[in-house]
Short mmCIF file of C-alpha atoms in Angstrom, two decimals:
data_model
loop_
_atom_site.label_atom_id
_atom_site.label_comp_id
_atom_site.label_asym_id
_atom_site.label_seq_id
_atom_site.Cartn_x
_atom_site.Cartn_y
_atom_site.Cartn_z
CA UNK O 175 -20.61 -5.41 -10.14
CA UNK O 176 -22.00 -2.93 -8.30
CA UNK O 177 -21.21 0.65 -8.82
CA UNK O 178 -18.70 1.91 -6.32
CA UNK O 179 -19.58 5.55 -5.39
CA UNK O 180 -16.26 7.36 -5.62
CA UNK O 181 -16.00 11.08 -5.54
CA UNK O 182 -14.16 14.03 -6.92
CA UNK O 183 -12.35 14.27 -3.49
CA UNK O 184 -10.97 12.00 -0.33
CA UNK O 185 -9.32 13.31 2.23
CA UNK O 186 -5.85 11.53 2.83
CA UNK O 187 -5.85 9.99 6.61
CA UNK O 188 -8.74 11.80 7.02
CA UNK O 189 -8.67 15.76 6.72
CA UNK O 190 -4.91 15.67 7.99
CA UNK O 191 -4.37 19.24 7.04
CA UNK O 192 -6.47 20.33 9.66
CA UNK O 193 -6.87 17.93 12.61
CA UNK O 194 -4.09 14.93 13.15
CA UNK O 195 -3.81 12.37 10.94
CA UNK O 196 -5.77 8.89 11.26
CA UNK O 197 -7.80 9.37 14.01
CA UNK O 198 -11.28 9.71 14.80
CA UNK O 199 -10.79 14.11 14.87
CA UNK O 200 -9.46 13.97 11.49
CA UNK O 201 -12.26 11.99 9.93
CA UNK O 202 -14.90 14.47 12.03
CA UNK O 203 -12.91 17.03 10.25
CA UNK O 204 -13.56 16.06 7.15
CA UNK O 205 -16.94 15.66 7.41
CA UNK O 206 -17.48 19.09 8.68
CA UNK O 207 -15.61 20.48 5.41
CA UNK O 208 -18.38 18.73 3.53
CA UNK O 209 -16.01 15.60 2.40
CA UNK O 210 -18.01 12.26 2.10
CA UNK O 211 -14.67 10.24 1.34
CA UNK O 212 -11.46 9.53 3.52
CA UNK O 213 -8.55 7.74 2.81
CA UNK O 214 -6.92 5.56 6.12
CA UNK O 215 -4.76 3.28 6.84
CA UNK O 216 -4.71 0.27 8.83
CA UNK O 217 -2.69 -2.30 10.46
CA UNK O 218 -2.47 -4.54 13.39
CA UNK O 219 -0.96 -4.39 17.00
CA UNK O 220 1.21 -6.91 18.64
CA UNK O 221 -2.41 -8.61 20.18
CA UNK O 222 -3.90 -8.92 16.83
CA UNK O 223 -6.22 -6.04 17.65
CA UNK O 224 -6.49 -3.82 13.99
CA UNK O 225 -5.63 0.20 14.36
CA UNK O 226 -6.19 3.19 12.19
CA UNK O 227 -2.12 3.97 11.78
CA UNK O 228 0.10 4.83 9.43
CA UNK O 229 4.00 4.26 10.48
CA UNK O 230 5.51 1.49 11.38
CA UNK O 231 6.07 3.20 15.13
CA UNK O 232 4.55 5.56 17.25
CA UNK O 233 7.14 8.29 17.57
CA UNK O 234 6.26 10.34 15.00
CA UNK O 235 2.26 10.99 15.96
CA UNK O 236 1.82 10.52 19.75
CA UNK O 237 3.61 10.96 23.27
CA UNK O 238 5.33 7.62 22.93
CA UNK O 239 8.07 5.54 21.72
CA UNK O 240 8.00 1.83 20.13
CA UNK O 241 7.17 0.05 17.22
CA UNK O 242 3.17 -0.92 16.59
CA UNK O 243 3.39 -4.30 17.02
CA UNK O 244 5.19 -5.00 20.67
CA UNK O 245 1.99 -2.91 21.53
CA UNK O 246 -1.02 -4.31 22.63
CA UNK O 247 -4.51 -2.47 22.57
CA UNK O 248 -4.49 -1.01 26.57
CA UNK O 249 -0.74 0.63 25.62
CA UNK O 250 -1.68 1.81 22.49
CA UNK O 251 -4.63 3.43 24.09
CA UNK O 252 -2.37 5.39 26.70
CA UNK O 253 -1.02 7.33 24.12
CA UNK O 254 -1.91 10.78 23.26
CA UNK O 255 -2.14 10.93 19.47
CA UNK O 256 -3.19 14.47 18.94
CA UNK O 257 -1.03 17.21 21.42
CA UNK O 258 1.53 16.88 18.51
CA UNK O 259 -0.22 18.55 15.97
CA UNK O 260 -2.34 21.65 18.40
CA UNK O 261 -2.57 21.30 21.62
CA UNK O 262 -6.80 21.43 20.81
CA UNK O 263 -6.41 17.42 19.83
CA UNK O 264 -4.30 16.88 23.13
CA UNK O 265 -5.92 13.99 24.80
CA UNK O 266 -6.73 11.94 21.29
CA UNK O 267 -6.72 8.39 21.44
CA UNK O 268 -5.48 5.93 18.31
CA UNK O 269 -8.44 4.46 16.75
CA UNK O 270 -9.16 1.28 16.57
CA UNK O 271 -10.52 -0.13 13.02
CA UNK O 272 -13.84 -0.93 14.93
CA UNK O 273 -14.17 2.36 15.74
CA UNK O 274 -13.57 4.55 12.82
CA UNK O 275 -15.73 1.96 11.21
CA UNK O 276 -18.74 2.84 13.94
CA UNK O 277 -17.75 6.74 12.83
CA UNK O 278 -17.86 6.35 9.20
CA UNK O 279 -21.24 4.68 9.60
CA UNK O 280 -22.89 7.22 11.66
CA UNK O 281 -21.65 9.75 9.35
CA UNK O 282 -22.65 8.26 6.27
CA UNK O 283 -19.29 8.29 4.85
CA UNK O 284 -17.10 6.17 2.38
CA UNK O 285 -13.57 4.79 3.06
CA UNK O 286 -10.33 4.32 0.80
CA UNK O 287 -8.74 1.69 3.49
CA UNK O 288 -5.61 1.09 2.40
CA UNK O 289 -4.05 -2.00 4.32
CA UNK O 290 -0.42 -0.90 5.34
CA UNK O 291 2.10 -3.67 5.57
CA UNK O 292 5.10 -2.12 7.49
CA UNK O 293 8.22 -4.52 7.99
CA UNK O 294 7.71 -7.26 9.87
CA UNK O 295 4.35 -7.61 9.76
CA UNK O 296 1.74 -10.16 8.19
CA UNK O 297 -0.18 -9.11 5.13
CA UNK O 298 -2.37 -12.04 5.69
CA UNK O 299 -3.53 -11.58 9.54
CA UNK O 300 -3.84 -7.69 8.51
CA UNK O 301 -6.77 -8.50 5.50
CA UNK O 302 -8.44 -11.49 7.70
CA UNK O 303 -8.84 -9.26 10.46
CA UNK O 304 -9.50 -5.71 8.50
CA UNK O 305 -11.61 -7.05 5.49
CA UNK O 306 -14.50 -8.66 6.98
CA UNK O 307 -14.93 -5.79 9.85
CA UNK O 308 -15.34 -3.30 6.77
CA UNK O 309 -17.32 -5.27 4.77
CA UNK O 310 -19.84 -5.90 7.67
CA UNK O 311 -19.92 -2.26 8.63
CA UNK O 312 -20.46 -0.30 5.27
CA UNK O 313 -22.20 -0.89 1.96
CA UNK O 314 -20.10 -1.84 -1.27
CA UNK O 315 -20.31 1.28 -2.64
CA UNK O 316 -19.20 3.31 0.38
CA UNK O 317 -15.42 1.19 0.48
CA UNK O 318 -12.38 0.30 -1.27
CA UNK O 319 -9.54 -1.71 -0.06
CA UNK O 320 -6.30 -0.92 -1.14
CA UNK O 321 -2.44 -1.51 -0.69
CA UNK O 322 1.60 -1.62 -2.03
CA UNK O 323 1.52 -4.91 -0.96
CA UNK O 324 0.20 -7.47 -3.27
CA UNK O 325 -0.30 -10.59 -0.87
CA UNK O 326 -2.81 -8.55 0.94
CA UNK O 327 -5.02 -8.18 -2.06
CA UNK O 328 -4.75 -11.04 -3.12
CA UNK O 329 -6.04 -12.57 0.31
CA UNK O 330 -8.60 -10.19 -0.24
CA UNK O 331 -9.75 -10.72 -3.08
CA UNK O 332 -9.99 -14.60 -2.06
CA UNK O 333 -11.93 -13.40 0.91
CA UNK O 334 -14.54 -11.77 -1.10
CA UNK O 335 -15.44 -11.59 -4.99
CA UNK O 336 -15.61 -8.19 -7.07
CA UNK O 337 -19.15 -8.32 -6.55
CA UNK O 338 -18.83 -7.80 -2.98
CA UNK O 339 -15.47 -5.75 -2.58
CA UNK O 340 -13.91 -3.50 -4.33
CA UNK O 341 -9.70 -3.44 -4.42
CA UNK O 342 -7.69 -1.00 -5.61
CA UNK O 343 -4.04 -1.29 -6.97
CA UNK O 344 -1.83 1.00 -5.56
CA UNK O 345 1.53 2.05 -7.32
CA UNK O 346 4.40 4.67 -6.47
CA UNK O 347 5.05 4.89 -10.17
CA UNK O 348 2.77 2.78 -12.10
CA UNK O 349 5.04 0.04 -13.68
CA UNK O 350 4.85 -1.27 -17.20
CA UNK O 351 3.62 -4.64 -16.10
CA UNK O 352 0.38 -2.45 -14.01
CA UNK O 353 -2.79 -4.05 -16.65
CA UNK O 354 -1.87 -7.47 -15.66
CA UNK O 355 -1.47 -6.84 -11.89
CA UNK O 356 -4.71 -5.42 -11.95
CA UNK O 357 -6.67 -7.61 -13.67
CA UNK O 358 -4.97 -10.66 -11.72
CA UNK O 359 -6.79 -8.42 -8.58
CA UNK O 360 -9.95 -7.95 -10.62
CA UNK O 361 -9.13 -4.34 -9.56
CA UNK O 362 -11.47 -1.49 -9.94
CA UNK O 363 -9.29 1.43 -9.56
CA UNK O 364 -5.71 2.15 -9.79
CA UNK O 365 -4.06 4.36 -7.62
CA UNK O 366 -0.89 6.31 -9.11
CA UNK O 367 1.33 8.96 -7.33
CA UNK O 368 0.48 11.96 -9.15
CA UNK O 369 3.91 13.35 -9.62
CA UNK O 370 5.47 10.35 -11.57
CA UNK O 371 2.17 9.62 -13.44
CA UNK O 372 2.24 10.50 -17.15
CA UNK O 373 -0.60 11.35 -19.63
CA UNK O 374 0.07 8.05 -21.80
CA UNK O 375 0.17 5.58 -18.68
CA UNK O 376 -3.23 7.68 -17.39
CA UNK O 377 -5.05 7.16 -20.45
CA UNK O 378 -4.56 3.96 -20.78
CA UNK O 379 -5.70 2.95 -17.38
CA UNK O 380 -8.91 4.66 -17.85
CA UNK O 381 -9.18 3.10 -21.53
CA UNK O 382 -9.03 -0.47 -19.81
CA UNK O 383 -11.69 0.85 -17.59
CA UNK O 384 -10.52 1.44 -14.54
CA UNK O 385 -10.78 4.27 -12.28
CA UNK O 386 -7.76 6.25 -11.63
CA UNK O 387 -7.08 8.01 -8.28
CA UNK O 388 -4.12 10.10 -7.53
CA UNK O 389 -1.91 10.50 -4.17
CA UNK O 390 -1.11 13.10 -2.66
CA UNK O 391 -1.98 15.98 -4.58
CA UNK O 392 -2.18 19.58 -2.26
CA UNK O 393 -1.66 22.13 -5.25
CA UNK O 394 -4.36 21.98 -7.09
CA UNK O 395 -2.91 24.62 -9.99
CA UNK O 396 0.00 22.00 -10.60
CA UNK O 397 -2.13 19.39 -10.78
CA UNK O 398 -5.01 20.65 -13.07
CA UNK O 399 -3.51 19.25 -16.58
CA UNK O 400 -4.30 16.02 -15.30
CA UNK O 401 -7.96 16.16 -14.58
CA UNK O 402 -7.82 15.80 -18.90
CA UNK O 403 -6.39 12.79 -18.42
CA UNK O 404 -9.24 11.41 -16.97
CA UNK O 405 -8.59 11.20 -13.15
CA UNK O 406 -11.69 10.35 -11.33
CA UNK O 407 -10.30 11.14 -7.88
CA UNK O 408 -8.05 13.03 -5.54
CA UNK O 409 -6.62 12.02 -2.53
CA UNK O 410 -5.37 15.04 -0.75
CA UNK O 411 -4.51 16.30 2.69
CA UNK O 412 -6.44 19.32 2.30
CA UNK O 413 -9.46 18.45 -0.36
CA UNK O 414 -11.03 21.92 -0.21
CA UNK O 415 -8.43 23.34 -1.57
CA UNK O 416 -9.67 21.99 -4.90
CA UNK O 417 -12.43 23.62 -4.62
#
């Protein structure tokens, strides 16, 4: 397989500590922090068309009310999606995956995508319509597809081989059962919650030869024993912290 390009640090829906989470400000953010790496999420509106969002509604990051999918692109675009963090990102738009894709191109950037899979909506249309757009827009080494939910890999996975995408598994805590999940995936990396993780279960990740990237780590002192463990990455909201 190729090698996939992963760094030290990726920041988590983009440099959210600093600019509003998942859209195109956040990932511009990053990038001006000197972060080659973001982590995003992405799922699909009512009309099929795939967005750079995280929750299930709207209510928590923009002027509006409603869940994600009775939304179709033109009312999704009405929304302001930055005023709630500082009124500096007042008039930001949600991102579609098309896009953030164009962005992350231009900037030369890599991409932990992680395909969210809310309630209610379809793991499969979300990777037929997500997958290919990433694939087409940035090199193997510069993505990674990830997500809780296991149907979407696996539709990934039987859109593309290992030697042409790479999938992460991606655990709250990492269960017993994790080797054979991820080698059912042909995973590369496995991505653990960093509180929950312990030293045994880390080791042997990386001992099976994966990589092994921890969520959502912001304290950098409580989370230095683990670098020994062999973590290859950090997904954080504010990376240069770590620095």
């Amino acid at each position: 397989m190729p090698a996939l390009d992963l760094p030290r640090l990726i920041a988590h829906r983009g440099l959210s500590a600093r600019a509003p989470e998942n859209t195109l400000a956040a990932v511009r953010a990053a990038h001006a922090a000197g972060i080659i790496w973001v982590e995003l999420d992405v799922q699909l509106l009512g009309d099929g068309t795939p967005v750079i969002w995280h929750d299930r509604d709207v209510s928590r990051c923009s002027d509006g009310r409603g869940r994600l999918a009775a939304m179709d692109l033109a009312a999704a675009r009405r929304l302001d999606t930055g005023a709630w963090f500082a009124p500096a990102f007042a008039g930001e738009r949600m991102a579609t995956l098309d896009a953030m894709l164009a962005l992350l191109a231009e900037l030369g950037m890599g991409v932990n995508l992680e395909l969210k899979v809310n309630r209610g909506h379809d793991p499969v249309a979300l990777a037929e319509a997500a997958v290919p757009a990433l694939m087409e827009a940035l090199p193997y080494e510069r993505r990674l597809v990830s997500s809780f939910d296991e149907r979407a890999l696996r539709v990934s996975r039987a859109l593309a081989g290992p030697e042409r995408l790479a999938l992460g598994a991606l655990f709250d805590r990492v269960p017993r059962d994790w080797q054979s999940r991820a080698e059912a995936l042909q995973a590369v990396s496995v991505h653990a919650n960093w509180k929950p993780l312990k030293a045994e279960r880390a080791r042997a990740i990386k001992a099976a030869g994966h990589a092994l990237i921890c969520y959502t780590a912001n304290d950098p002192a409580a989370f230095a024993p683990r670098w020994d463990w062999g973590v290859d990455t950090v997904i954080s909201d504010d990376p240069t912290r770590f620095r």
